[in-house]
Coordinates of C-alpha atoms in Angstrom, one line a residue:
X88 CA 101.8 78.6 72.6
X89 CA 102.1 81.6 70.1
X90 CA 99.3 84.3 69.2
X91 CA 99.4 83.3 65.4
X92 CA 98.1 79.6 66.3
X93 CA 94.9 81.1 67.0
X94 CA 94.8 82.8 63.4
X95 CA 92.4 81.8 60.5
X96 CA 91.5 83.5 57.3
X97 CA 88.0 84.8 57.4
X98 CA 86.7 86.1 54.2
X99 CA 85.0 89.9 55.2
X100 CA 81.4 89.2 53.6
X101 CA 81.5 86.7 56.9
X102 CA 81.7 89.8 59.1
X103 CA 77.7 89.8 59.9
X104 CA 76.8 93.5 60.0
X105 CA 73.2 93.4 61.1
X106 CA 71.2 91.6 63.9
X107 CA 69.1 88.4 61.9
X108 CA 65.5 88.3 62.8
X109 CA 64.3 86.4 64.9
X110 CA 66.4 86.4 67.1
X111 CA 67.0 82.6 67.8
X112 CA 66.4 82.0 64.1
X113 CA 70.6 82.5 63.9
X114 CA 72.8 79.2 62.7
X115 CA 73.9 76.7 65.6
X116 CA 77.5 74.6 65.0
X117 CA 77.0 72.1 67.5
X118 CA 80.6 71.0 68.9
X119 CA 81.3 67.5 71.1
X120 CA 84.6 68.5 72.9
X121 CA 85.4 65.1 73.6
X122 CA 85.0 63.6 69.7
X123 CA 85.0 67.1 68.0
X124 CA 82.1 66.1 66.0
X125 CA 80.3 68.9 64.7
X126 CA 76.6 69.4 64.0
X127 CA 74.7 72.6 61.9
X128 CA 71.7 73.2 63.7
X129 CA 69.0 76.6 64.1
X130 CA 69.6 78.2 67.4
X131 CA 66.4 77.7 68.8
X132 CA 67.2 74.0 68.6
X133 CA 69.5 74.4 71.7
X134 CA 66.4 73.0 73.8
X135 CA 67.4 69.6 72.5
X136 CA 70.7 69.5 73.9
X137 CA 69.8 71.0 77.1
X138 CA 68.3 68.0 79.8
X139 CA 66.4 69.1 83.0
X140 CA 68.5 69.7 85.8
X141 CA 71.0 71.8 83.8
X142 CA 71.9 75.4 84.9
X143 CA 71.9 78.0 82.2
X144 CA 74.1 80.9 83.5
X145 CA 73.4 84.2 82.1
X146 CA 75.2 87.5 81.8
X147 CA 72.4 90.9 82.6
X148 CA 74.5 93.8 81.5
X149 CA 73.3 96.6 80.2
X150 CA 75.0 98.1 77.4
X151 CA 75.1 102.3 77.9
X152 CA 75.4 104.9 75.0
X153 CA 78.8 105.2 75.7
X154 CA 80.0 107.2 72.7
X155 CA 80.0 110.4 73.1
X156 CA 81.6 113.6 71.5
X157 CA 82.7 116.2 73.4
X158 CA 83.4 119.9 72.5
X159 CA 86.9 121.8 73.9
X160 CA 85.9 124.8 75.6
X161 CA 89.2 126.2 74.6
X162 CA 89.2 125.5 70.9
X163 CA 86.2 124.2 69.7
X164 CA 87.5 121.1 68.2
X165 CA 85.5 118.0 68.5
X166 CA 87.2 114.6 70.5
X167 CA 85.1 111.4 70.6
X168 CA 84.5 109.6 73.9
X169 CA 84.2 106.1 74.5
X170 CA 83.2 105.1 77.8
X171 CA 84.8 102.2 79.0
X172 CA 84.3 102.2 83.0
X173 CA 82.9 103.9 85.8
X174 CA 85.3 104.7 88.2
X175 CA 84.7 106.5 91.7
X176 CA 83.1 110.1 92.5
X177 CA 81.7 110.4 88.7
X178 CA 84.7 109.7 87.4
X179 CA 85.0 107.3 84.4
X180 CA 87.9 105.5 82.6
X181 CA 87.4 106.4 78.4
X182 CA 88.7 106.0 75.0
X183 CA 89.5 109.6 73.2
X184 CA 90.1 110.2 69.6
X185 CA 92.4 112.2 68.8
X186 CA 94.1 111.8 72.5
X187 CA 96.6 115.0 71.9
X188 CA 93.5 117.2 72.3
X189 CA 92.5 115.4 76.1
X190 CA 95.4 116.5 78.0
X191 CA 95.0 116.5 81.6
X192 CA 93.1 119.3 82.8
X193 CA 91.2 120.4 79.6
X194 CA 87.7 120.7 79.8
X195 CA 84.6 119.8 77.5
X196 CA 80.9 120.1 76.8
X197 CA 78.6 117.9 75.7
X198 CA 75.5 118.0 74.1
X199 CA 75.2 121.6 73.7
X200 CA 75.8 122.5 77.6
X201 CA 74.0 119.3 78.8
X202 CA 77.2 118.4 80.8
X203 CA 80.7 119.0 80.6
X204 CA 84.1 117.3 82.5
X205 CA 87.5 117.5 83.0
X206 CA 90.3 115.1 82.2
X207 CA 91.7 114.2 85.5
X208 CA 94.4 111.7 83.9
X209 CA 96.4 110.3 81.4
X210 CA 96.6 106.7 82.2
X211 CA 99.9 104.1 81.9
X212 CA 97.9 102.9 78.4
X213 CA 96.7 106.1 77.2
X214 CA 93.7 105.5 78.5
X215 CA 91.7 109.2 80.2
X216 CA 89.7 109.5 83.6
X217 CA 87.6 112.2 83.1
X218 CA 85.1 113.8 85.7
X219 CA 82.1 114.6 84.8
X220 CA 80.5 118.0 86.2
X221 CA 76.8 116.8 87.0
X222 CA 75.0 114.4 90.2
X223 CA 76.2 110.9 89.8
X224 CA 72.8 109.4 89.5
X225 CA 72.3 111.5 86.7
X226 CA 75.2 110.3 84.2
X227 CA 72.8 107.4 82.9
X228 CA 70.0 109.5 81.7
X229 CA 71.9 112.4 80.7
X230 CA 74.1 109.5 78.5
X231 CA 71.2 108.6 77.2
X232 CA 70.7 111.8 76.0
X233 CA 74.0 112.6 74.1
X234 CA 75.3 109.2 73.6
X235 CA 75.9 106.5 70.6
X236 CA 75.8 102.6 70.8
X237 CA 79.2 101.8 70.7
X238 CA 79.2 99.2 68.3
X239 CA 82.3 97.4 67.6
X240 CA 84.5 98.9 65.1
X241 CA 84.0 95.7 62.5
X242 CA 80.3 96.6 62.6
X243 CA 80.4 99.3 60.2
X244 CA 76.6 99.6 59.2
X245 CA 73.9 101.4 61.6
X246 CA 72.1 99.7 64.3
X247 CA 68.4 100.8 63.6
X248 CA 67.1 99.6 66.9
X249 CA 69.8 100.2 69.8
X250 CA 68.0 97.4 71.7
X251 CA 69.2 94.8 68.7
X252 CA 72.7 95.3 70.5
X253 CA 71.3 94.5 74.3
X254 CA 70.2 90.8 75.7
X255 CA 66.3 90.4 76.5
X256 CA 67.1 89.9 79.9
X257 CA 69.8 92.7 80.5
X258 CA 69.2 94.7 83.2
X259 CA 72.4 96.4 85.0
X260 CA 73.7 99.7 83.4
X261 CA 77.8 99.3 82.6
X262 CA 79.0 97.5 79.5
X263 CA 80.6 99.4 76.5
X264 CA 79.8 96.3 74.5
X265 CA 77.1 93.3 74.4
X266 CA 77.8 90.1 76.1
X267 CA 76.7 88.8 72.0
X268 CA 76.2 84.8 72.9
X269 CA 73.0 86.1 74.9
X270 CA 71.7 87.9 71.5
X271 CA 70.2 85.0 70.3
X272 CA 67.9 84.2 73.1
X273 CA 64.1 85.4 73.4
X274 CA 62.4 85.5 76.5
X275 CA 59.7 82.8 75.2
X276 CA 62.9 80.2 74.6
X277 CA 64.0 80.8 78.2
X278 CA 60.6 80.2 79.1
X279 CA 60.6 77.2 77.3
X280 CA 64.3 76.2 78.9
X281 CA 62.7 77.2 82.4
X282 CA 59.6 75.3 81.2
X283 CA 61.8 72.1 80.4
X284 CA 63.2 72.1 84.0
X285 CA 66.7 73.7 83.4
X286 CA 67.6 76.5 86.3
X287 CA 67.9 79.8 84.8
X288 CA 70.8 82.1 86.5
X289 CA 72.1 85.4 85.5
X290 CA 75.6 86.6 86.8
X291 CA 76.9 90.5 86.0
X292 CA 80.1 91.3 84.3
X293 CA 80.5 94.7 82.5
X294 CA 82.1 94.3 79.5
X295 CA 85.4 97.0 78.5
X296 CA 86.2 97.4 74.9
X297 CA 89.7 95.4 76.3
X298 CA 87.4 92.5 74.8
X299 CA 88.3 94.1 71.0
X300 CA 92.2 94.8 71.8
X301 CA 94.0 92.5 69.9
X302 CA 97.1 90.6 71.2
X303 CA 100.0 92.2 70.7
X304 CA 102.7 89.6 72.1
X305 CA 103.7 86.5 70.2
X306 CA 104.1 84.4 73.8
X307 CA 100.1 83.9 74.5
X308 CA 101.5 84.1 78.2
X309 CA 102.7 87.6 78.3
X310 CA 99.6 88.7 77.7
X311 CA 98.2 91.2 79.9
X312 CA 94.4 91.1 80.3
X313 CA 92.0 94.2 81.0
X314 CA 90.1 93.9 84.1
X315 CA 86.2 94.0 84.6
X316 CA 84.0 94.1 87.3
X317 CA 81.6 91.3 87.5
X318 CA 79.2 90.6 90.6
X319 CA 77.0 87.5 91.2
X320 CA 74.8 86.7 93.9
X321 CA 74.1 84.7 96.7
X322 CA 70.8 83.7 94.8
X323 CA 73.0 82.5 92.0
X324 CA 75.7 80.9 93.5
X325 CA 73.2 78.7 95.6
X326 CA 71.1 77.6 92.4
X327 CA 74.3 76.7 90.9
X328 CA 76.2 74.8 93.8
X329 CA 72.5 72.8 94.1
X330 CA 72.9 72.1 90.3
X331 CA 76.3 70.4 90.7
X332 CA 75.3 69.0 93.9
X333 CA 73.0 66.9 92.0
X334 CA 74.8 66.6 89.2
X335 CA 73.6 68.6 86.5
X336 CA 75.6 70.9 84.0
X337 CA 76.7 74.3 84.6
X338 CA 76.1 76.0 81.1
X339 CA 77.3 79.0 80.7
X340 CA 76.2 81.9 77.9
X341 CA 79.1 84.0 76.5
X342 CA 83.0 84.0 77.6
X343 CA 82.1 87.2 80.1
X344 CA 79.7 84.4 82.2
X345 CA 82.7 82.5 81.8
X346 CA 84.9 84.3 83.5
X347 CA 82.5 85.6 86.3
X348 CA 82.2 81.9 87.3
X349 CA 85.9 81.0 86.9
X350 CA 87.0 83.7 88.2
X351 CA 84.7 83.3 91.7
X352 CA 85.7 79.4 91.7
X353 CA 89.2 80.3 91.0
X354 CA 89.5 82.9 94.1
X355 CA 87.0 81.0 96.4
X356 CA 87.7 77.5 95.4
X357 CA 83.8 77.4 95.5
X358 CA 80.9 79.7 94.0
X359 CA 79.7 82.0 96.3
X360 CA 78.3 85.6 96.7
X361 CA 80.9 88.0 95.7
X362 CA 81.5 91.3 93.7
X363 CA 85.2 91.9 92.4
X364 CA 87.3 93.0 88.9
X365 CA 88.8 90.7 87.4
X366 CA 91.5 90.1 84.9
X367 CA 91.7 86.4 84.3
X368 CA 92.8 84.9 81.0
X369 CA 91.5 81.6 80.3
X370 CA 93.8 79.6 77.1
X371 CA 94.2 76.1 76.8
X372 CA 95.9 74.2 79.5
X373 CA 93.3 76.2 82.1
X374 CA 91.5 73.7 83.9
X375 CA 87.6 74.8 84.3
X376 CA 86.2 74.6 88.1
X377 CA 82.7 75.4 87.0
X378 CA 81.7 75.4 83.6
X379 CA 80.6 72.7 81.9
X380 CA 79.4 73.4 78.7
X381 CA 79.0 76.9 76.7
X382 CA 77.0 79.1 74.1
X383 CA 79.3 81.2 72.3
X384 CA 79.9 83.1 69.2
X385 CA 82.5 83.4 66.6
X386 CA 85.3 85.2 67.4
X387 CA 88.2 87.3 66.0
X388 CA 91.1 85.5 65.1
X389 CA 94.5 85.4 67.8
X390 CA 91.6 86.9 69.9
X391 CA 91.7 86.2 73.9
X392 CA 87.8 84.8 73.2
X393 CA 89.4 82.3 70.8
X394 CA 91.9 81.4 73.5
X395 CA 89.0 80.9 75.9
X396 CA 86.7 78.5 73.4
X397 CA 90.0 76.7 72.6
X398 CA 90.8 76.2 76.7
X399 CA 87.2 74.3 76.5
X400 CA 87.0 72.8 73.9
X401 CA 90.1 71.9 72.6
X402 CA 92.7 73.3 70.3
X403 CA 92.1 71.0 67.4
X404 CA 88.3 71.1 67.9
X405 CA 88.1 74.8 67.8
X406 CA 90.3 75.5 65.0
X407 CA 88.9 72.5 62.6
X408 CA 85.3 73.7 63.8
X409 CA 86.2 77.5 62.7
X410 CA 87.4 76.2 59.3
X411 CA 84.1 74.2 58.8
X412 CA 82.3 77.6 59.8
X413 CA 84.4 79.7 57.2
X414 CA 83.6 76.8 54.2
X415 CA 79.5 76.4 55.6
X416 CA 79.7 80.0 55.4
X417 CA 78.3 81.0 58.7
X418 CA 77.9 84.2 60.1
X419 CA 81.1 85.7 62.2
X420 CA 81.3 88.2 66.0
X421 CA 78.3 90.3 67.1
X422 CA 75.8 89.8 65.4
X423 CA 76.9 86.5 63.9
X424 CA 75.6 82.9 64.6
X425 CA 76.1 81.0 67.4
X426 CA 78.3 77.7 68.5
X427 CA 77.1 75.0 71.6
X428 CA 80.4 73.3 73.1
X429 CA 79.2 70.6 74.9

């Protein structure tokens, strides 16, 4: 299976640039993955397709200000930081632009003397690990203090309210970028789903920018994926092995829930309590362990989300349901509409 059978043409005006309002007010394409038929729906209509006894599986991350711009003590030029994970003893794995000025060992400030760090490392990938010079338990305030949304680079408009770009329900600090099906949900709509008798779940995985790295191999196989690290607990696991115990669906919000699940049934050969990276790469021929059904947005074309949507659903339903959403005109990636595979 090549890269280029995941392409499509998507006009740019598609690209949605801002958040709609309300939130569950976005467009929902409805997709059968056993017929392929497709439906056009509002998102808020999910409740219809949802039956009690269902497990909705959730992603909290919390998206951090991770772009930040640091000043060379040396030199005074200016290098943009993007934070992409939190490594051991306040050290972090980052994005820098230009690179050739974050050699190991050079030094930075931020924020006008708020903090500074060092670059410990120049990674295989040209990633850095810096260190930053300040308590550990600090680095999330003080980031909220110098940092930027980071926004994916397709977004190229200002977010006016940063909490546009988080879930309702996200609550652990560690993501570099929005687990996007999850935008569309307001906490009176879960109530609503919690109302209707469907189990309401929430797994972590903190999403790296790795999501936004195209695939640069023809052979889909040779891919290498990034790895995140995802937790989930015993809470969780137990409301969702009661769920297929009684044989309800496991429905799971956004490809990062996805892979939390898959990757703990995949390992275990059950869901259970566990915390771990992961790098798994779901494409078509995967068989799923635990999902069921899944929420989703649109995603960029040869894209490893595309991959994943097309492992569930189908090859030919995905790509015939992305050209449907290019002629209906719907709205494309972050802060686009919404698809239900079910």
């Amino acid at each position: 299976m090549k890269t280029s059978d995941f392409f499509y043409e998507l006009p740019q005006n598609l690209i949605a640039q801002t958040p709609i309002e309300p939130r569950d007010s976005s467009r929902l394409m409805v997709l059968d993955r056993n017929t392929g038929e497709v439906e056009h729906r509002i998102f808020r209509d999910l409740t219809e397709y949802l039956h009690p006894g269902d497990c909705l599986v959730l992603n909290d991350t919390r998206v951090i200000p991770a772009r930040i711009y640091g000043v060379k003590k040396e030199t005074g030029a200016v290098v943009e930081f993007l934070l992409l994970k939190q490594k051991k003893n306040n050290c972090w794995e980052c994005l820098c632009k230009p690179g050739k000025r974050a050699k190991a060992g050079t030094e930075f400030v931020f924020g006008e003397g708020i903090v500074d760090c060092e670059v410990t490392e120049v990674t295989e990938d040209g990633n850095r690990i810096i260190r930053f010079n300040c308590d550990s338990k600090e680095i999330y305030n003080i980031l909220d203090k110098i940092g930027k949304m980071p926004l994916p680079p397709y977004i190229t408009e200002e977010l006016k309210n940063g909490e546009r770009y988080q879930t309702v329900y996200s609550k652990e600090l560690g993501s570099a970028a929005a687990p996007t099906a999850g935008l569309h949900f307001t906490k009176d709509m879960l109530k609503k789903i919690e109302d209707m008798g469907v189990s309401v779940c929430y797994v972590t995985l903190h999403v790296g920018l790795g999501t936004f790295r195209p695939v640069k191999v023809d052979d889909v196989t040779k891919h290498k994926m990034h790895s995140e690290h995802y937790q989930i607990s015993k809470e969780t696991a137990d409301i969702i092995n009661e769920t297929k115990q009684n044989g309800g669906r496991i429905i799971s919000v956004g490809t990062t829930s996805t892979r939390t699940l898959e990757s703990v049934a995949t390992k275990h050969g059950c869901i259970c309590e566990d915390e771990d990276d992961t790098s798994i790469f779901i494409y078509p021929g995967y068989e799923f362990k635990c999902v069921d059904a899944l929420v989703t947005n649109f995603h960029l074309p040869e894209s490893t989300l595309i991959m994943l949507v097309a492992a569930l659903a189908g090859y030919d339903n995905i790509m015939n349901a992305y050209k449907t959403a290019v002629e209906e005109e719907y709205r494309f990636f972050s802060f686009g509409d919404a698809m239900f595979i079910k």
